[in-house]
Amino acid sequence: MEKKNLDWENIGFGYIKTDKRFVANYKNGAWDNGVLTEDDKVVISECAGVLQYAQTCFEGLKAYTTENGQIVMFRPDMNAARMARSCKRLEMPVFPEEKFVDAVAQTVRANMAWVPPFGSGATLYIRPYMFGSSQVIGVKPADEYQFRVFTTPVGPYFKGGAKPLTIKVSDFDRAAPNGTGHIKAGANYAMSLHAIVTAHEEGFAENMYLDAATRTKVEETGGANFLFVTKDGKVVTPKSNSILPSITRRSLMYVAKEYLGLEVEEREVFIDEVKDFAECGLCGTAAVISPVGKVVHHGEEIAFPSGMEKMGDTIQKLYDTLTGIQMGKIEAPKGWIYTIEEV
């Protein structure tokens, strides 16, 4: 299939309307079969549950063109399972996991001309989401819902690609200990906007959020999990009930252990020990893994030995291995790669 005529290497991380999107509706206790449509407009009541009480959740995953020209997705079943958990927590009807994967595949197949070519550095970002569509004025769950999937080609999430970032320890809290930090609720991201805008105004790329209960333990940023590397080469990731379980982070930890032979550990990470790590990275679907060169903690600068010029050696190996798996250069663990077949 002929690709769209875009400047693939310079498209940035933003929305570009593609040809088709998937839409399914939940009414009278059941989901319909859903359809692909060219209509990108969402029409709902002014009193819809999503508008009144932010009853919405979403996912994010990517499709890639591999070295041999195939179009694939990375672990969509994990996104389906995570969205199911989000729905249950928000009292929304679960869109069946196997139908989720099929809907995402249908949407990618309908937009194959928009999947960036291999080697361009760009990918096709896939956004499944669900929201309460029926009228709600009392504080309660909606009765009707809509599930949608759209796609958009994107470049790197952070400007400058893999150049190490400078981040700050935030005075704001991302999530309460028994709140919704572990799911992809839209409200989680709405409340983080002021914090990220403030960080950007102060010259930082992102925030490092601490746990809300004690403000002594590292949790995550507004849109990514942390990975740290100790000076003896162990890969460490923070553990908390209010951290979103990143599919990319879990994949990187598997790669570290099974592909690179590194020791890995998921545990509580205290802010006081961050200065003792050799490397730091932010990992998630959008960025895969972005190196952190410096953390500013209320005036104190914590500079990692890996420096501000390039990724540290271990994070570079993790990045190269995982992207090699995604792009078909390295053999993937069973079930990680979902191939989109042309019809």
mmCIF file of N, CA and C in Angstrom, residues 23-28 30-32 42-57 91-93 129-137 140-148:
data_model
loop_
_atom_site.group_PDB
_atom_site.id
_atom_site.type_symbol
_atom_site.label_atom_id
_atom_site.label_comp_id
_atom_site.label_asym_id
_atom_site.label_seq_id
_atom_site.Cartn_x
_atom_site.Cartn_y
_atom_site.Cartn_z
ATOM 1 N N VAL A 23 -16.023 3.028 16.137
ATOM 2 C CA VAL A 23 -16.991 3.521 17.120
ATOM 3 C C VAL A 23 -17.952 2.398 17.504
ATOM 4 N N ALA A 24 -18.108 2.170 18.813
ATOM 5 C CA ALA A 24 -19.098 1.221 19.321
ATOM 6 C C ALA A 24 -19.873 1.892 20.447
ATOM 7 N N ASN A 25 -21.135 1.526 20.605
ATOM 8 C CA ASN A 25 -21.979 2.128 21.631
ATOM 9 C C ASN A 25 -22.550 1.079 22.580
ATOM 10 N N TYR A 26 -22.635 1.462 23.839
ATOM 11 C CA TYR A 26 -23.216 0.618 24.886
ATOM 12 C C TYR A 26 -24.572 1.198 25.270
ATOM 13 N N LYS A 27 -25.632 0.390 25.103
ATOM 14 C CA LYS A 27 -26.988 0.845 25.389
ATOM 15 C C LYS A 27 -27.819 -0.346 25.804
ATOM 16 N N ASN A 28 -28.696 -0.143 26.777
ATOM 17 C CA ASN A 28 -29.577 -1.210 27.283
ATOM 18 C C ASN A 28 -28.775 -2.439 27.726
ATOM 19 N N ALA A 30 -25.774 -3.600 26.763
ATOM 20 C CA ALA A 30 -24.964 -4.393 25.828
ATOM 21 C C ALA A 30 -24.230 -3.482 24.841
ATOM 22 N N TRP A 31 -23.099 -3.966 24.370
ATOM 23 C CA TRP A 31 -22.351 -3.270 23.327
ATOM 24 C C TRP A 31 -22.859 -3.691 21.946
ATOM 25 N N ASP A 32 -22.937 -2.745 21.021
ATOM 26 C CA ASP A 32 -23.215 -3.123 19.635
ATOM 27 C C ASP A 32 -21.915 -3.600 18.984
ATOM 28 N N VAL A 42 -17.614 13.825 17.421
ATOM 29 C CA VAL A 42 -18.348 13.159 18.493
ATOM 30 C C VAL A 42 -19.521 14.059 18.876
ATOM 31 N N VAL A 43 -20.741 13.541 18.786
ATOM 32 C CA VAL A 43 -21.928 14.327 19.108
ATOM 33 C C VAL A 43 -22.599 13.699 20.327
ATOM 34 N N ILE A 44 -22.654 14.457 21.428
ATOM 35 C CA ILE A 44 -23.252 13.957 22.664
ATOM 36 C C ILE A 44 -24.085 15.062 23.309
ATOM 37 N N SER A 45 -24.892 14.677 24.293
ATOM 38 C CA SER A 45 -25.706 15.632 25.028
ATOM 39 C C SER A 45 -24.828 16.589 25.837
ATOM 40 N N GLU A 46 -25.322 17.801 26.044
ATOM 41 C CA GLU A 46 -24.610 18.743 26.906
ATOM 42 C C GLU A 46 -24.528 18.241 28.346
ATOM 43 N N CYS A 47 -25.370 17.269 28.687
ATOM 44 C CA CYS A 47 -25.413 16.729 30.046
ATOM 45 C C CYS A 47 -24.773 15.341 30.128
ATOM 46 N N ALA A 48 -23.990 14.981 29.126
ATOM 47 C CA ALA A 48 -23.356 13.658 29.107
ATOM 48 C C ALA A 48 -22.455 13.462 30.327
ATOM 49 N N GLY A 49 -22.400 12.219 30.788
ATOM 50 C CA GLY A 49 -21.620 11.897 31.981
ATOM 51 C C GLY A 49 -20.172 12.321 31.896
ATOM 52 N N VAL A 50 -19.593 12.206 30.695
ATOM 53 C CA VAL A 50 -18.188 12.576 30.546
ATOM 54 C C VAL A 50 -17.979 14.076 30.758
ATOM 55 N N LEU A 51 -18.964 14.890 30.372
ATOM 56 C CA LEU A 51 -18.831 16.336 30.503
ATOM 57 C C LEU A 51 -19.112 16.805 31.924
ATOM 58 N N GLN A 52 -20.020 16.124 32.610
ATOM 59 C CA GLN A 52 -20.388 16.560 33.955
ATOM 60 C C GLN A 52 -19.437 16.026 35.027
ATOM 61 N N TYR A 53 -19.064 14.748 34.922
ATOM 62 C CA TYR A 53 -18.299 14.133 36.004
ATOM 63 C C TYR A 53 -17.055 13.381 35.528
ATOM 64 N N ALA A 54 -16.595 13.704 34.323
ATOM 65 C CA ALA A 54 -15.310 13.185 33.814
ATOM 66 C C ALA A 54 -15.237 11.665 33.835
ATOM 67 N N GLN A 55 -16.350 11.013 33.485
ATOM 68 C CA GLN A 55 -16.348 9.546 33.457
ATOM 69 C C GLN A 55 -15.764 9.083 32.123
ATOM 70 N N THR A 56 -14.450 8.945 32.107
ATOM 71 C CA THR A 56 -13.762 8.552 30.879
ATOM 72 C C THR A 56 -12.420 7.932 31.207
ATOM 73 N N CYS A 57 -12.002 7.004 30.360
ATOM 74 C CA CYS A 57 -10.671 6.406 30.465
ATOM 75 C C CYS A 57 -10.142 6.170 29.057
ATOM 76 N N GLU A 91 -16.622 2.341 37.200
ATOM 77 C CA GLU A 91 -18.020 1.898 37.056
ATOM 78 C C GLU A 91 -18.513 2.079 35.629
ATOM 79 N N MET A 92 -17.662 1.694 34.683
ATOM 80 C CA MET A 92 -18.003 1.732 33.266
ATOM 81 C C MET A 92 -18.050 0.301 32.750
ATOM 82 N N PRO A 93 -18.868 0.009 31.742
ATOM 83 C CA PRO A 93 -18.940 -1.347 31.212
ATOM 84 C C PRO A 93 -17.656 -1.707 30.465
ATOM 85 N N TYR A 129 -10.454 4.900 23.544
ATOM 86 C CA TYR A 129 -10.976 5.600 24.713
ATOM 87 C C TYR A 129 -12.473 5.330 24.860
ATOM 88 N N MET A 130 -12.979 5.572 26.060
ATOM 89 C CA MET A 130 -14.392 5.320 26.360
ATOM 90 C C MET A 130 -14.902 6.440 27.258
ATOM 91 N N PHE A 131 -16.185 6.770 27.097
ATOM 92 C CA PHE A 131 -16.749 7.837 27.920
ATOM 93 C C PHE A 131 -18.244 7.631 28.122
ATOM 94 N N GLY A 132 -18.746 8.201 29.225
ATOM 95 C CA GLY A 132 -20.181 8.181 29.496
ATOM 96 C C GLY A 132 -20.889 9.141 28.566
ATOM 97 N N SER A 133 -21.828 8.630 27.761
ATOM 98 C CA SER A 133 -22.458 9.455 26.725
ATOM 99 C C SER A 133 -23.889 9.873 27.052
ATOM 100 N N SER A 134 -24.546 9.188 27.998
ATOM 101 C CA SER A 134 -25.931 9.551 28.316
ATOM 102 C C SER A 134 -25.975 10.656 29.370
ATOM 103 N N GLN A 135 -27.162 11.284 29.483
ATOM 104 C CA GLN A 135 -27.327 12.421 30.385
ATOM 105 C C GLN A 135 -27.208 11.984 31.851
ATOM 106 N N VAL A 136 -26.416 12.739 32.616
ATOM 107 C CA VAL A 136 -26.259 12.482 34.050
ATOM 108 C C VAL A 136 -26.205 13.827 34.760
ATOM 109 N N ILE A 137 -27.145 14.069 35.671
ATOM 110 C CA ILE A 137 -27.109 15.315 36.441
ATOM 111 C C ILE A 137 -26.853 15.022 37.911
ATOM 112 N N LYS A 140 -23.625 9.982 39.612
ATOM 113 C CA LYS A 140 -23.774 8.536 39.452
ATOM 114 C C LYS A 140 -23.205 8.142 38.095
ATOM 115 N N PRO A 141 -22.985 6.849 37.858
ATOM 116 C CA PRO A 141 -22.486 6.429 36.546
ATOM 117 C C PRO A 141 -23.526 6.660 35.454
ATOM 118 N N ALA A 142 -23.055 6.899 34.256
ATOM 119 C CA ALA A 142 -23.941 7.020 33.099
ATOM 120 C C ALA A 142 -24.578 5.666 32.785
ATOM 121 N N ASP A 143 -25.635 5.690 31.964
ATOM 122 C CA ASP A 143 -26.293 4.447 31.531
ATOM 123 C C ASP A 143 -25.811 4.007 30.152
ATOM 124 N N GLU A 144 -25.279 4.955 29.383
ATOM 125 C CA GLU A 144 -24.826 4.644 28.024
ATOM 126 C C GLU A 144 -23.391 5.141 27.838
ATOM 127 N N TYR A 145 -22.647 4.421 26.970
ATOM 128 C CA TYR A 145 -21.221 4.719 26.788
ATOM 129 C C TYR A 145 -20.844 4.590 25.318
ATOM 130 N N GLN A 146 -19.759 5.250 24.963
ATOM 131 C CA GLN A 146 -19.211 5.085 23.633
ATOM 132 C C GLN A 146 -17.731 4.721 23.743
ATOM 133 N N PHE A 147 -17.335 3.734 22.943
ATOM 134 C CA PHE A 147 -15.943 3.303 22.845
ATOM 135 C C PHE A 147 -15.463 3.668 21.454
ATOM 136 N N ARG A 148 -14.322 4.338 21.381
ATOM 137 C CA ARG A 148 -13.804 4.786 20.093
ATOM 138 C C ARG A 148 -12.309 4.488 19.996
#
